[in-house]
PDB file of C-alpha atoms in Angstrom:
ATOM      1  CA  MET I   1     -65.894  39.386  16.395  1.00  0.00           C
ATOM      2  CA  ASN I   2     -65.982  37.032  19.128  1.00  0.00           C
ATOM      3  CA  GLY I   3     -67.988  33.614  18.188  1.00  0.00           C
ATOM      4  CA  GLY I   4     -67.099  30.827  16.297  1.00  0.00           C
ATOM      5  CA  ARG I   5     -63.437  29.280  16.808  1.00  0.00           C
ATOM      6  CA  LYS I   6     -61.289  28.340  19.653  1.00  0.00           C
ATOM      7  CA  GLY I   7     -58.163  30.021  19.876  1.00  0.00           C
ATOM      8  CA  ALA I   8     -57.091  32.810  17.264  1.00  0.00           C
ATOM      9  CA  PRO I   9     -54.333  33.422  15.181  1.00  0.00           C
ATOM     10  CA  GLY I  10     -51.453  35.167  16.904  1.00  0.00           C
ATOM     11  CA  ARG I  11     -51.486  37.974  14.393  1.00  0.00           C
ATOM     12  CA  VAL I  12     -53.697  39.515  12.030  1.00  0.00           C
ATOM     13  CA  ARG I  13     -52.447  41.396   9.011  1.00  0.00           C
ATOM     14  CA  ILE I  14     -53.969  45.122   8.036  1.00  0.00           C
ATOM     15  CA  ILE I  15     -54.399  44.768   4.142  1.00  0.00           C
ATOM     16  CA  GLY I  16     -54.759  48.415   2.926  1.00  0.00           C
ATOM     17  CA  GLY I  17     -54.102  52.039   3.378  1.00  0.00           C
ATOM     18  CA  SER I  18     -51.499  53.900   5.435  1.00  0.00           C
ATOM     19  CA  LEU I  19     -51.158  50.958   7.785  1.00  0.00           C
ATOM     20  CA  ARG I  20     -50.948  48.521   5.097  1.00  0.00           C
ATOM     21  CA  ASN I  21     -49.178  45.338   5.980  1.00  0.00           C
ATOM     22  CA  SER I  22     -48.945  46.211   9.878  1.00  0.00           C
ATOM     23  CA  ARG I  23     -49.790  43.090  12.233  1.00  0.00           C
ATOM     24  CA  LEU I  24     -52.118  43.241  14.841  1.00  0.00           C
ATOM     25  CA  GLU I  25     -51.058  41.322  18.089  1.00  0.00           C
ATOM     26  CA  VAL I  26     -54.077  38.909  18.957  1.00  0.00           C
ATOM     27  CA  PRO I  27     -54.513  37.332  22.393  1.00  0.00           C
ATOM     28  CA  ASP I  28     -55.468  33.787  22.543  1.00  0.00           C
ATOM     29  CA  LEU I  29     -58.767  33.537  23.830  1.00  0.00           C
ATOM     30  CA  ALA I  30     -61.462  31.148  22.986  1.00  0.00           C
ATOM     31  CA  GLY I  31     -64.132  32.200  20.778  1.00  0.00           C
ATOM     32  CA  LEU I  32     -61.982  35.109  19.111  1.00  0.00           C
ATOM     33  CA  ARG I  33     -62.991  34.879  15.250  1.00  0.00           C
ATOM     34  CA  PRO I  34     -60.941  37.661  13.288  1.00  0.00           C
ATOM     35  CA  THR I  35     -62.706  38.646  10.067  1.00  0.00           C
ATOM     36  CA  PRO I  36     -60.787  36.758   7.406  1.00  0.00           C
ATOM     37  CA  GLU I  37     -58.489  39.043   5.136  1.00  0.00           C
ATOM     38  CA  ARG I  38     -60.514  38.038   1.894  1.00  0.00           C
ATOM     39  CA  VAL I  39     -63.423  39.225   3.501  1.00  0.00           C
ATOM     40  CA  ARG I  40     -62.073  42.253   5.046  1.00  0.00           C
ATOM     41  CA  GLU I  41     -60.770  43.031   1.440  1.00  0.00           C
ATOM     42  CA  THR I  42     -64.121  42.478  -0.206  1.00  0.00           C
ATOM     43  CA  LEU I  43     -65.971  44.733   2.458  1.00  0.00           C
ATOM     44  CA  PHE I  44     -63.390  47.677   1.995  1.00  0.00           C
ATOM     45  CA  ASN I  45     -63.780  47.512  -1.714  1.00  0.00           C
ATOM     46  CA  TRP I  46     -67.375  47.844  -1.343  1.00  0.00           C
ATOM     47  CA  LEU I  47     -66.785  50.958   1.155  1.00  0.00           C
ATOM     48  CA  ALA I  48     -64.230  52.655  -0.752  1.00  0.00           C
ATOM     49  CA  PRO I  49     -66.356  55.372  -2.043  1.00  0.00           C
ATOM     50  CA  VAL I  50     -67.425  56.092   1.136  1.00  0.00           C
ATOM     51  CA  LEU I  51     -64.790  55.705   3.912  1.00  0.00           C
ATOM     52  CA  ASP I  52     -62.825  58.900   3.723  1.00  0.00           C
ATOM     53  CA  GLY I  53     -63.601  61.048   6.622  1.00  0.00           C
ATOM     54  CA  ALA I  54     -66.323  58.352   7.964  1.00  0.00           C
ATOM     55  CA  ARG I  55     -67.233  58.158  11.614  1.00  0.00           C
ATOM     56  CA  CYS I  56     -67.268  54.525  12.576  1.00  0.00           C
ATOM     57  CA  LEU I  57     -68.253  52.268  15.507  1.00  0.00           C
ATOM     58  CA  ASP I  58     -66.610  48.672  15.815  1.00  0.00           C
ATOM     59  CA  LEU I  59     -69.263  46.912  18.299  1.00  0.00           C
ATOM     60  CA  CYS I  60     -68.030  43.563  19.766  1.00  0.00           C
ATOM     61  CA  ALA I  61     -64.606  44.569  18.135  1.00  0.00           C
ATOM     62  CA  GLY I  62     -62.541  41.480  19.292  1.00  0.00           C
ATOM     63  CA  THR I  63     -59.256  42.143  17.624  1.00  0.00           C
ATOM     64  CA  GLY I  64     -60.193  45.636  16.050  1.00  0.00           C
ATOM     65  CA  ALA I  65     -59.289  44.512  12.424  1.00  0.00           C
ATOM     66  CA  LEU I  66     -62.396  45.940  11.072  1.00  0.00           C
ATOM     67  CA  GLY I  67     -62.067  49.309  12.853  1.00  0.00           C
ATOM     68  CA  ILE I  68     -58.302  49.460  12.459  1.00  0.00           C
ATOM     69  CA  GLU I  69     -58.574  48.632   8.827  1.00  0.00           C
ATOM     70  CA  ALA I  70     -61.140  51.461   8.355  1.00  0.00           C
ATOM     71  CA  LEU I  71     -58.439  53.486  10.282  1.00  0.00           C
ATOM     72  CA  SER I  72     -56.023  52.812   7.849  1.00  0.00           C
ATOM     73  CA  ARG I  73     -58.327  53.580   4.810  1.00  0.00           C
ATOM     74  CA  GLY I  74     -59.092  57.128   5.785  1.00  0.00           C
ATOM     75  CA  ALA I  75     -62.048  56.873   8.419  1.00  0.00           C
ATOM     76  CA  ALA I  76     -61.985  60.225  10.515  1.00  0.00           C
ATOM     77  CA  GLY I  77     -62.392  57.948  13.815  1.00  0.00           C
ATOM     78  CA  VAL I  78     -63.486  54.562  15.164  1.00  0.00           C
ATOM     79  CA  GLN I  79     -65.161  53.840  18.621  1.00  0.00           C
ATOM     80  CA  PHE I  80     -64.254  50.315  19.725  1.00  0.00           C
ATOM     81  CA  VAL I  81     -66.447  48.709  22.230  1.00  0.00           C
ATOM     82  CA  GLU I  82     -65.290  45.306  23.571  1.00  0.00           C
ATOM     83  CA  ARG I  83     -66.332  43.669  26.679  1.00  0.00           C
ATOM     84  CA  ASP I  84     -63.493  41.247  27.337  1.00  0.00           C
ATOM     85  CA  ALA I  85     -60.629  43.033  29.173  1.00  0.00           C
ATOM     86  CA  ARG I  86     -57.685  40.726  27.656  1.00  0.00           C
ATOM     87  CA  ALA I  87     -59.148  42.024  24.096  1.00  0.00           C
ATOM     88  CA  ALA I  88     -59.527  45.669  24.903  1.00  0.00           C
ATOM     89  CA  GLN I  89     -56.331  45.745  26.366  1.00  0.00           C
ATOM     90  CA  SER I  90     -54.519  44.192  23.230  1.00  0.00           C
ATOM     91  CA  LEU I  91     -56.604  46.621  20.974  1.00  0.00           C
ATOM     92  CA  ARG I  92     -55.403  49.664  23.044  1.00  0.00           C
ATOM     93  CA  ALA I  93     -51.730  48.263  22.635  1.00  0.00           C
ATOM     94  CA  ASN I  94     -52.195  47.817  18.960  1.00  0.00           C
ATOM     95  CA  LEU I  95     -53.771  50.994  18.312  1.00  0.00           C
ATOM     96  CA  ALA I  96     -50.800  52.867  20.795  1.00  0.00           C
ATOM     97  CA  ARG I  97     -48.002  50.479  18.713  1.00  0.00           C
ATOM     98  CA  LEU I  98     -49.663  51.632  15.178  1.00  0.00           C
ATOM     99  CA  LYS I  99     -49.667  55.328  16.219  1.00  0.00           C
ATOM    100  CA  ALA I 100     -53.428  55.242  14.570  1.00  0.00           C
ATOM    101  CA  PRO I 101     -55.042  58.314  15.262  1.00  0.00           C
ATOM    102  CA  GLY I 102     -58.782  58.628  16.010  1.00  0.00           C
ATOM    103  CA  GLY I 103     -59.153  55.205  17.807  1.00  0.00           C
ATOM    104  CA  GLN I 104     -60.718  54.887  21.304  1.00  0.00           C
ATOM    105  CA  VAL I 105     -61.677  51.859  23.192  1.00  0.00           C
ATOM    106  CA  ALA I 106     -64.681  51.365  25.413  1.00  0.00           C
ATOM    107  CA  GLU I 107     -64.282  48.128  27.678  1.00  0.00           C
ATOM    108  CA  LEU I 108     -68.056  47.330  28.142  1.00  0.00           C
ATOM    109  CA  ASP I 109     -70.832  45.097  26.888  1.00  0.00           C
ATOM    110  CA  ALA I 110     -72.176  46.384  23.662  1.00  0.00           C
ATOM    111  CA  GLY I 111     -75.635  46.441  24.634  1.00  0.00           C
ATOM    112  CA  LEU I 112     -74.745  48.594  27.903  1.00  0.00           C
ATOM    113  CA  TYR I 113     -72.904  50.892  25.560  1.00  0.00           C
ATOM    114  CA  LEU I 114     -75.646  51.465  23.204  1.00  0.00           C
ATOM    115  CA  GLN I 115     -77.847  52.203  26.258  1.00  0.00           C
ATOM    116  CA  GLY I 116     -75.812  55.560  26.686  1.00  0.00           C
ATOM    117  CA  ALA I 117     -76.048  59.015  24.846  1.00  0.00           C
ATOM    118  CA  GLY I 118     -76.095  58.121  21.125  1.00  0.00           C
ATOM    119  CA  ARG I 119     -73.635  59.810  18.627  1.00  0.00           C
ATOM    120  CA  ARG I 120     -74.043  59.395  15.134  1.00  0.00           C
ATOM    121  CA  HIS I 121     -71.812  57.225  12.905  1.00  0.00           C
ATOM    122  CA  ASP I 122     -71.534  56.913   9.206  1.00  0.00           C
ATOM    123  CA  LEU I 123     -70.386  53.239   9.388  1.00  0.00           C
ATOM    124  CA  VAL I 124     -70.976  50.476  11.932  1.00  0.00           C
ATOM    125  CA  PHE I 125     -69.412  46.681  12.115  1.00  0.00           C
ATOM    126  CA  LEU I 126     -71.833  44.572  13.789  1.00  0.00           C
ATOM    127  CA  ASP I 127     -70.091  41.255  14.378  1.00  0.00           C
ATOM    128  CA  PRO I 128     -71.119  39.965  17.730  1.00  0.00           C
ATOM    129  CA  PRO I 129     -70.475  36.426  19.312  1.00  0.00           C
ATOM    130  CA  PHE I 130     -72.694  33.980  16.841  1.00  0.00           C
ATOM    131  CA  ALA I 131     -73.745  31.814  19.863  1.00  0.00           C
ATOM    132  CA  LEU I 132     -75.132  34.643  21.918  1.00  0.00           C
ATOM    133  CA  ASP I 133     -77.906  35.721  18.553  1.00  0.00           C
ATOM    134  CA  LEU I 134     -77.605  39.739  19.887  1.00  0.00           C
ATOM    135  CA  TRP I 135     -77.943  41.014  16.270  1.00  0.00           C
ATOM    136  CA  PRO I 136     -81.723  41.865  16.729  1.00  0.00           C
ATOM    137  CA  THR I 137     -81.159  43.413  20.017  1.00  0.00           C
ATOM    138  CA  LEU I 138     -78.018  45.584  19.084  1.00  0.00           C
ATOM    139  CA  ALA I 139     -79.481  46.617  15.935  1.00  0.00           C
ATOM    140  CA  ARG I 140     -82.876  47.863  17.392  1.00  0.00           C
ATOM    141  CA  GLN I 141     -80.461  49.757  20.087  1.00  0.00           C
ATOM    142  CA  LEU I 142     -78.506  51.241  17.004  1.00  0.00           C
ATOM    143  CA  GLU I 143     -81.644  52.289  15.273  1.00  0.00           C
ATOM    144  CA  GLN I 144     -83.720  53.454  17.985  1.00  0.00           C
ATOM    145  CA  GLY I 145     -80.895  55.398  20.191  1.00  0.00           C
ATOM    146  CA  GLY I 146     -79.359  57.800  17.825  1.00  0.00           C
ATOM    147  CA  TRP I 147     -76.289  55.860  16.825  1.00  0.00           C
ATOM    148  CA  LEU I 148     -76.741  55.998  12.746  1.00  0.00           C
ATOM    149  CA  ALA I 149     -76.599  58.704  10.425  1.00  0.00           C
ATOM    150  CA  ALA I 150     -79.596  58.967   8.161  1.00  0.00           C
ATOM    151  CA  GLN I 151     -77.630  57.133   5.190  1.00  0.00           C
ATOM    152  CA  ALA I 152     -75.283  55.026   7.720  1.00  0.00           C
ATOM    153  CA  TRP I 153     -73.724  51.798   6.508  1.00  0.00           C
ATOM    154  CA  ILE I 154     -73.906  48.974   8.644  1.00  0.00           C
ATOM    155  CA  TYR I 155     -71.632  45.679   8.153  1.00  0.00           C
ATOM    156  CA  VAL I 156     -73.101  42.515   9.505  1.00  0.00           C
ATOM    157  CA  GLU I 157     -71.381  39.215  10.048  1.00  0.00           C
ATOM    158  CA  SER I 158     -73.358  36.227  10.897  1.00  0.00           C
ATOM    159  CA  PRO I 159     -73.087  32.386  10.183  1.00  0.00           C
ATOM    160  CA  ARG I 160     -73.905  31.336   6.975  1.00  0.00           C
ATOM    161  CA  GLY I 161     -77.516  30.496   5.989  1.00  0.00           C
ATOM    162  CA  HIS I 162     -78.367  32.703   9.066  1.00  0.00           C
ATOM    163  CA  VAL I 163     -80.083  36.080   8.111  1.00  0.00           C
ATOM    164  CA  PRO I 164     -80.689  38.112  11.301  1.00  0.00           C
ATOM    165  CA  ALA I 165     -83.762  39.803  11.692  1.00  0.00           C
ATOM    166  CA  LEU I 166     -82.747  43.618  11.454  1.00  0.00           C
ATOM    167  CA  PRO I 167     -84.686  47.017  11.237  1.00  0.00           C
ATOM    168  CA  PRO I 168     -86.675  47.523   8.230  1.00  0.00           C
ATOM    169  CA  ALA I 169     -84.781  50.671   7.327  1.00  0.00           C
ATOM    170  CA  TRP I 170     -81.594  48.589   6.971  1.00  0.00           C
ATOM    171  CA  GLN I 171     -81.700  47.499   3.051  1.00  0.00           C
ATOM    172  CA  PRO I 172     -79.284  44.946   1.818  1.00  0.00           C
ATOM    173  CA  HIS I 173     -76.818  46.232  -0.562  1.00  0.00           C
ATOM    174  CA  ARG I 174     -74.236  43.586  -1.211  1.00  0.00           C
ATOM    175  CA  GLU I 175     -73.404  40.268   0.732  1.00  0.00           C
ATOM    176  CA  GLY I 176     -70.995  37.451   0.498  1.00  0.00           C
ATOM    177  CA  HIS I 177     -70.073  34.228   1.969  1.00  0.00           C
ATOM    178  CA  ALA I 178     -66.596  32.776   2.948  1.00  0.00           C
ATOM    179  CA  GLY I 179     -66.477  29.354   4.650  1.00  0.00           C
ATOM    180  CA  GLU I 180     -69.148  29.088   7.432  1.00  0.00           C
ATOM    181  CA  VAL I 181     -69.717  32.882   7.431  1.00  0.00           C
ATOM    182  CA  ARG I 182     -72.168  35.379   5.746  1.00  0.00           C
ATOM    183  CA  PHE I 183     -71.001  39.021   5.395  1.00  0.00           C
ATOM    184  CA  ALA I 184     -73.217  41.726   4.461  1.00  0.00           C
ATOM    185  CA  LEU I 185     -73.341  45.244   4.064  1.00  0.00           C
ATOM    186  CA  TYR I 186     -76.693  47.460   4.686  1.00  0.00           C
ATOM    187  CA  ARG I 187     -77.565  50.706   3.823  1.00  0.00           C
ATOM    188  CA  ARG I 188     -79.735  52.819   6.141  1.00  0.00           C
ATOM    189  CA  ALA I 189     -82.601  54.180   4.159  1.00  0.00           C
ATOM    190  CA  LEU I 190     -85.507  56.338   6.034  1.00  0.00           C
ATOM    191  CA  PRO I 191     -88.934  56.373   4.468  1.00  0.00           C
ATOM    192  CA  LEU I 192     -89.671  59.972   3.196  1.00  0.00           C
ATOM    193  CA  SER I 193     -92.273  61.807   5.415  1.00  0.00           C
TER     194      SER I 193
END
């Protein structure tokens, strides 16, 4: 969730579920790029049939808007991973203030986090800083490290016009564009053996 823009708005609104209309406090950090409301609304409409009880991983979480939106809409739990200390602290504070159960924050670089023991997730939000081009590396780690359920869903946000190199098992499901951002939902489909 870090990347394209200088500074961030002071607040981000949760748009659906039990925390609907709650506001997330957002630190003023260069490069912090919260996923816009209309993108989140579209994404969570796509995910509505599969979100209840899902185990989620929000890599490069930034504000945590994607993961908190998932918790608000019935996800069983979300592991947030954010390397910036101020963003991670703000995320912890928002989770505590909202009394959002099931959210845990790891203050760590996403690549280092994925070197640990993999725990399978049903849904992963992959929105790394655009300038670092981390999609192929993080996707490979997710795929090879045991982080994905057999038919996991993976949300990928990237600059408009840029389709990251992703594992062959990740099949495109839906995509859209908003301003300078491309957002896409993939479904993991392992070949039959």
